[in-house]
JSON list of C-alpha atoms in Angstrom, two decimals:
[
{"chain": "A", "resi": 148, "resn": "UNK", "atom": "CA", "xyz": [127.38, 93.67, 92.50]},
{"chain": "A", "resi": 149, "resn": "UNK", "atom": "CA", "xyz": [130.00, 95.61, 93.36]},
{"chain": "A", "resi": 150, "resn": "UNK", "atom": "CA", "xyz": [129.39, 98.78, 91.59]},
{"chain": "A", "resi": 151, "resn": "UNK", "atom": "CA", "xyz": [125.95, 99.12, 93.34]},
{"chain": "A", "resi": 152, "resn": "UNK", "atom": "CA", "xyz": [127.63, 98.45, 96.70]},
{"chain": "A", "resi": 153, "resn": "UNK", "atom": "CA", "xyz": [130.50, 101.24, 96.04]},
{"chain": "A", "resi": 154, "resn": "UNK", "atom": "CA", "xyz": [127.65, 103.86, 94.70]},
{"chain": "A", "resi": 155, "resn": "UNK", "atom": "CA", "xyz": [125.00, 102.75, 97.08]},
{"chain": "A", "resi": 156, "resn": "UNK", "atom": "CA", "xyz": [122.44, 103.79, 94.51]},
{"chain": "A", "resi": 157, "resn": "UNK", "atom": "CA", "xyz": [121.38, 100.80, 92.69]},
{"chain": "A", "resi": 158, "resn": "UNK", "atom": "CA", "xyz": [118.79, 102.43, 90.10]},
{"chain": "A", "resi": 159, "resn": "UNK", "atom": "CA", "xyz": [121.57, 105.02, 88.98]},
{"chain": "A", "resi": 160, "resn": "UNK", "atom": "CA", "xyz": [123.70, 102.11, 88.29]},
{"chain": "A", "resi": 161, "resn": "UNK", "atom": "CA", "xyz": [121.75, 99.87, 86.51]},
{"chain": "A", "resi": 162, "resn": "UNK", "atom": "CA", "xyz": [120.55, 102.64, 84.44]},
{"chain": "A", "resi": 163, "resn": "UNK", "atom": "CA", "xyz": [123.62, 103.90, 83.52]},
{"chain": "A", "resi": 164, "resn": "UNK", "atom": "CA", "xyz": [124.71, 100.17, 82.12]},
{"chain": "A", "resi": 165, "resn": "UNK", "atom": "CA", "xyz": [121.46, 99.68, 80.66]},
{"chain": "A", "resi": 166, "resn": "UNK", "atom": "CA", "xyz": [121.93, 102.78, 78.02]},
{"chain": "A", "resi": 167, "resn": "UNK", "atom": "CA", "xyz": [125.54, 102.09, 77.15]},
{"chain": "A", "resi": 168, "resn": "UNK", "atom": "CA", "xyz": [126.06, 100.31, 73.86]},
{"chain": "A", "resi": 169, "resn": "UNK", "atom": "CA", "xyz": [127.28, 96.55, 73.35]},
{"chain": "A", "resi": 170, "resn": "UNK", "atom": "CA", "xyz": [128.06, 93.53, 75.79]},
{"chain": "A", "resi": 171, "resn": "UNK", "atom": "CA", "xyz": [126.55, 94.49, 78.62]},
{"chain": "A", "resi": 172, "resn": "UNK", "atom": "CA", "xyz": [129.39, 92.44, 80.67]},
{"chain": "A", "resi": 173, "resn": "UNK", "atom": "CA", "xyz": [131.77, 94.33, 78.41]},
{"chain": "A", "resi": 174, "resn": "UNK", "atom": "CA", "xyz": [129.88, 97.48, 79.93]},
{"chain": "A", "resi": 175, "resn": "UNK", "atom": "CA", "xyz": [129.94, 96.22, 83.93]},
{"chain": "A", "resi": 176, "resn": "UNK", "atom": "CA", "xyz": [134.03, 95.53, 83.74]},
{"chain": "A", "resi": 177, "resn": "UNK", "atom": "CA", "xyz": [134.82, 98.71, 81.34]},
{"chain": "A", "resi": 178, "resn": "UNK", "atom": "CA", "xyz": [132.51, 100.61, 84.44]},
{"chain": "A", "resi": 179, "resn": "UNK", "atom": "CA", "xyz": [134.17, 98.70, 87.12]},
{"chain": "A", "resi": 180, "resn": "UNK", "atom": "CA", "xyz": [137.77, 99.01, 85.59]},
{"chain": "A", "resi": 181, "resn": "UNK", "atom": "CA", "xyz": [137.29, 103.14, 85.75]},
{"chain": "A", "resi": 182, "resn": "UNK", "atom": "CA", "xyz": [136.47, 103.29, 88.86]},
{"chain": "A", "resi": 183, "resn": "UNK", "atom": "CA", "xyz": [137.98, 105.88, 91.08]},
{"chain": "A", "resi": 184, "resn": "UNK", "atom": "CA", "xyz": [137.98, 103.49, 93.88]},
{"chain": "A", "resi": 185, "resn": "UNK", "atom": "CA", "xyz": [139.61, 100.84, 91.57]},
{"chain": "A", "resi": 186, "resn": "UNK", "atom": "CA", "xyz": [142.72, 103.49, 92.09]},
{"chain": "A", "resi": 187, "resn": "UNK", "atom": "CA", "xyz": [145.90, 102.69, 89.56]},
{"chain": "A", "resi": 188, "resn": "UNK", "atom": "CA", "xyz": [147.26, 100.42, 91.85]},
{"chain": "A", "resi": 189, "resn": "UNK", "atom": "CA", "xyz": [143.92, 97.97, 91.34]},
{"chain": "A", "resi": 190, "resn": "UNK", "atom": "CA", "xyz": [144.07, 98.52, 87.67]},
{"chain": "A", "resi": 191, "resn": "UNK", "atom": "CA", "xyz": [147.70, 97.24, 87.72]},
{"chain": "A", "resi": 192, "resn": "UNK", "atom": "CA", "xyz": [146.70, 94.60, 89.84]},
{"chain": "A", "resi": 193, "resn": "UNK", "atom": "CA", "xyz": [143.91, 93.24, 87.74]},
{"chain": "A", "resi": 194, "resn": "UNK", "atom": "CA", "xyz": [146.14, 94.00, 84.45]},
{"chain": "A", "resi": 195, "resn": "UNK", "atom": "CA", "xyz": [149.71, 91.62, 86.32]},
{"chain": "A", "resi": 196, "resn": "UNK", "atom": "CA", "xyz": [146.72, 89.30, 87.53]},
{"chain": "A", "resi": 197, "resn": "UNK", "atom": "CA", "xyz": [145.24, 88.81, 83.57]},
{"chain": "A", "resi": 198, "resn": "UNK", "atom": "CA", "xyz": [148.78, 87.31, 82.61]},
{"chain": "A", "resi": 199, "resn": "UNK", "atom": "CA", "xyz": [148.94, 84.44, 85.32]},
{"chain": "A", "resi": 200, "resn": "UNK", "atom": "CA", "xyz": [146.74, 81.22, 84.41]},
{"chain": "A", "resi": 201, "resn": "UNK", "atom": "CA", "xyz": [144.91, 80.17, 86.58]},
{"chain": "A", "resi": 202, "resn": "UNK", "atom": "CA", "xyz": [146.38, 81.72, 89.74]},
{"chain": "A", "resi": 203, "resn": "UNK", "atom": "CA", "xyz": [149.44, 83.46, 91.30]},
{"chain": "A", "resi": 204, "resn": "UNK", "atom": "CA", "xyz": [151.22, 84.15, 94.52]},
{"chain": "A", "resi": 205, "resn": "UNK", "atom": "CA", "xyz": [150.71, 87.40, 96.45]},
{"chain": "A", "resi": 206, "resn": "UNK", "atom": "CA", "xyz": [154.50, 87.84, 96.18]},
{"chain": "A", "resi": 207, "resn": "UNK", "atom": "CA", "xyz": [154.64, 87.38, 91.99]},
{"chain": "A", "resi": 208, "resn": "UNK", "atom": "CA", "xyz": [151.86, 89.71, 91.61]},
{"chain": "A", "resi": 209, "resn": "UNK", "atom": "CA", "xyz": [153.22, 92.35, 93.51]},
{"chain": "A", "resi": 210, "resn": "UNK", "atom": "CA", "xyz": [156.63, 91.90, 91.60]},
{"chain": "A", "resi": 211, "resn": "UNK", "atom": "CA", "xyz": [154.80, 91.78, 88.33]},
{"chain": "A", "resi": 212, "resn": "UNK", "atom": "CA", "xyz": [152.45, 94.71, 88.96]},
{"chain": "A", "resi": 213, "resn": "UNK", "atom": "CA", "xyz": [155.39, 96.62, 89.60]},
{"chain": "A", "resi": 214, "resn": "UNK", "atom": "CA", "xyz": [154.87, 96.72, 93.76]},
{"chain": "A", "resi": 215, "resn": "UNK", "atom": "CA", "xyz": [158.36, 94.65, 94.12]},
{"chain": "A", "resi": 216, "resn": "UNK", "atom": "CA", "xyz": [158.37, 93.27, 97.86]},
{"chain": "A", "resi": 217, "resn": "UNK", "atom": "CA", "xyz": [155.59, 95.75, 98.91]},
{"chain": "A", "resi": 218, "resn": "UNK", "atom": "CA", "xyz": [152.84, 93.36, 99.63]},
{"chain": "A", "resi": 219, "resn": "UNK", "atom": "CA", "xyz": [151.02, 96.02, 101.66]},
{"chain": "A", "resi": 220, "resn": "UNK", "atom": "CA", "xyz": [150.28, 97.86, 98.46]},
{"chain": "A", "resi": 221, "resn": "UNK", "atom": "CA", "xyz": [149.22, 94.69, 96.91]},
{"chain": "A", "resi": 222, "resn": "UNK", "atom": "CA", "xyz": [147.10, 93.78, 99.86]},
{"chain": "A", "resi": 223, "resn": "UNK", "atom": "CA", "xyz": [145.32, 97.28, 99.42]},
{"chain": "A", "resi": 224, "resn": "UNK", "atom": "CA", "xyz": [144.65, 96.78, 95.89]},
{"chain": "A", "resi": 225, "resn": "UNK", "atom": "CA", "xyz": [143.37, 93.04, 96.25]},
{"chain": "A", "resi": 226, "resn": "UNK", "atom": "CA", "xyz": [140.82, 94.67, 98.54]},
{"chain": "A", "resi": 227, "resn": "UNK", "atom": "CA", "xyz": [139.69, 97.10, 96.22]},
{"chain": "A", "resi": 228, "resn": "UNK", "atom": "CA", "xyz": [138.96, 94.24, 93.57]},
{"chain": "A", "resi": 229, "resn": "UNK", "atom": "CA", "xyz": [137.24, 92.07, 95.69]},
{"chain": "A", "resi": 230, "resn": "UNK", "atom": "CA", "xyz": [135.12, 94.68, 96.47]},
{"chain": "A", "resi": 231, "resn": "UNK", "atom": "CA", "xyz": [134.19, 95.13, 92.89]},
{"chain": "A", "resi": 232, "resn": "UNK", "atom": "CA", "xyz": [134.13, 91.33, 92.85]},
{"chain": "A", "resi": 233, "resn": "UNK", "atom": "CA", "xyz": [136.58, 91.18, 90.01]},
{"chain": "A", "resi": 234, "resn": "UNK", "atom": "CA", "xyz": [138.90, 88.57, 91.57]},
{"chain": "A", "resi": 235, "resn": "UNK", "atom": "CA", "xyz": [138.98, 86.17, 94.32]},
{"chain": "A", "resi": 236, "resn": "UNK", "atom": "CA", "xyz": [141.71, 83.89, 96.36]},
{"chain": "A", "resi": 237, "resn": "UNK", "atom": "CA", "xyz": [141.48, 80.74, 94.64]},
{"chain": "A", "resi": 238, "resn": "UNK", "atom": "CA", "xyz": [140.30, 77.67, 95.95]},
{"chain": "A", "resi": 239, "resn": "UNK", "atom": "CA", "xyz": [143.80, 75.88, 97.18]},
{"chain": "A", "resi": 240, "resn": "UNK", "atom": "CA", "xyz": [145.05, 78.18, 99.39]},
{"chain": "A", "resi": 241, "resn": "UNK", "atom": "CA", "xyz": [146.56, 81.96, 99.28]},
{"chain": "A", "resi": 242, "resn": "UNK", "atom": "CA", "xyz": [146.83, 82.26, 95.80]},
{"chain": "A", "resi": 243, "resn": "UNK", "atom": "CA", "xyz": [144.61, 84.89, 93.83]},
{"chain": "A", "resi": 244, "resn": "UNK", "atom": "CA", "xyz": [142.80, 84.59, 90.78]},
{"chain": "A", "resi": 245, "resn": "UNK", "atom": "CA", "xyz": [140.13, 86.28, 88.38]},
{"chain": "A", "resi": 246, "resn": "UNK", "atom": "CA", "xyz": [137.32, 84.26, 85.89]},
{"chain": "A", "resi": 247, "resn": "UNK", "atom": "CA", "xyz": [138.04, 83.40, 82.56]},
{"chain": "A", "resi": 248, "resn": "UNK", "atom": "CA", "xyz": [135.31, 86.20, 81.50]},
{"chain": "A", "resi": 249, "resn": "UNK", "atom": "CA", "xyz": [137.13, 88.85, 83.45]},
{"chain": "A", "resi": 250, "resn": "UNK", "atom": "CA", "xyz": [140.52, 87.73, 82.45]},
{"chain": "A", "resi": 251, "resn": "UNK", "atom": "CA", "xyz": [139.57, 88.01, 78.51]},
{"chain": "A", "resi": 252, "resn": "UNK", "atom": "CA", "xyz": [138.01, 91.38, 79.39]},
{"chain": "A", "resi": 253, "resn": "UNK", "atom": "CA", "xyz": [141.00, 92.91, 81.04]},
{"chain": "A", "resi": 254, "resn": "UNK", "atom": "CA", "xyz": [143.52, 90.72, 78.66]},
{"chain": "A", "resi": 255, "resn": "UNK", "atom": "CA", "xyz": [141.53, 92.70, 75.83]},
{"chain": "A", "resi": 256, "resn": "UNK", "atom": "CA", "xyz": [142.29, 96.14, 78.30]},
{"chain": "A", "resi": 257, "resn": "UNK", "atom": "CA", "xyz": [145.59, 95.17, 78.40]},
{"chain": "A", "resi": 258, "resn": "UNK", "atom": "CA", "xyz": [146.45, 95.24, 74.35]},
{"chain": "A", "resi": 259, "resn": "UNK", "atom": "CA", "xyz": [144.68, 98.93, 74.25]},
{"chain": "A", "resi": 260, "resn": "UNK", "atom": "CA", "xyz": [146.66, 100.10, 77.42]},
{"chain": "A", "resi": 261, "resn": "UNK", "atom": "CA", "xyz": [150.07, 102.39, 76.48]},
{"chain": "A", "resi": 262, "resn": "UNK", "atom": "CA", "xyz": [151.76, 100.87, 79.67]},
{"chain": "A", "resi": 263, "resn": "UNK", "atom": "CA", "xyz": [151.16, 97.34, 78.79]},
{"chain": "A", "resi": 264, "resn": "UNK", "atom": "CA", "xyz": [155.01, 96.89, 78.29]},
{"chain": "A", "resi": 265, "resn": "UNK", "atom": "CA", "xyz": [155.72, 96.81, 81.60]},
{"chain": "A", "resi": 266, "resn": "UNK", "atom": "CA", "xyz": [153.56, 93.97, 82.22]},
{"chain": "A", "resi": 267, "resn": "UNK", "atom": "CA", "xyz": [155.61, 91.83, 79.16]}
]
C-alpha cells in the first residue's frame, strides 16, 4: 500500500483508516488523494486521468491537466501516483490508466471540486 510505504509506519496508518467512518476504500483514496506528497500537480493528474476511458496518452493528459507540452511535470506527477498505487501504464504500451474503483472515486472528487471546470 502506498500510504504505508510514504509514512513508513504501518500501524499509524491502518489505524487511522480503521476509525474513519464509511467505505473503507472511500477512506484509503480520500487519505491518499490529500496527501502532501500527492502535490496539486498529482491531484490534477488523477482528476484529467478520471475523464479518459480506459486509457490516455502522456501528451493528452498533460494538455488536459493543464501541463500543455510539459511532459516533465506530467512525468513527476505520474510518479507520485504510482507510488500511491493509484494508476498504472496500461497494458498495450505507454498509455496510462487508473481502475474502475479509483476512477468512480476520483470521478465522485471531481463533481465536489470548485476547479472541476477546467477539466470540462
Amino acid at each position: 500500500m502506498g500510504q504505508i510505504d510514504l509514512a513508513q509506519d504501518a500501524d499509524t496508518v491502518l489505524n487511522e483508516l480503521s476509525h474513519g467512518g464509511g467505505d473503507a476504500a472511500q477512506r484509503v483514496f480520500d487519505r491518499s488523494f490529500g496527501l502532501e506528497q500527492l502535490g496539486d500537480d498529482g491531484r490534477a493528474t488523477l482528476l484529467a486521468l478520471s475523464m479518459f476511458a480506459p486509457d490516455a496518452s502522456r501528451a493528452a493528459l498533460a494538455e488536459v491537466a493543464g501541463f500543455g507540452d510539459d511532459l516533465k511535470h506530467l512525468n513527476e506527477a505520474v510518479m507520485r501516483l504510482a507510488s500511491l498505487y493509484l494508476m498504472k501504464t496500461a497494458a498495450e504500451g505507454p498509455r496510462l490508466t487508473i481502475a474502475g474503483l479509483t476512477r468512480e472515486f476520483t470521478k465522485a472528487r471531481l463533481a465536489k471540486d470548485e476547479d472541476a471546470d477546467r477539466f470540462s
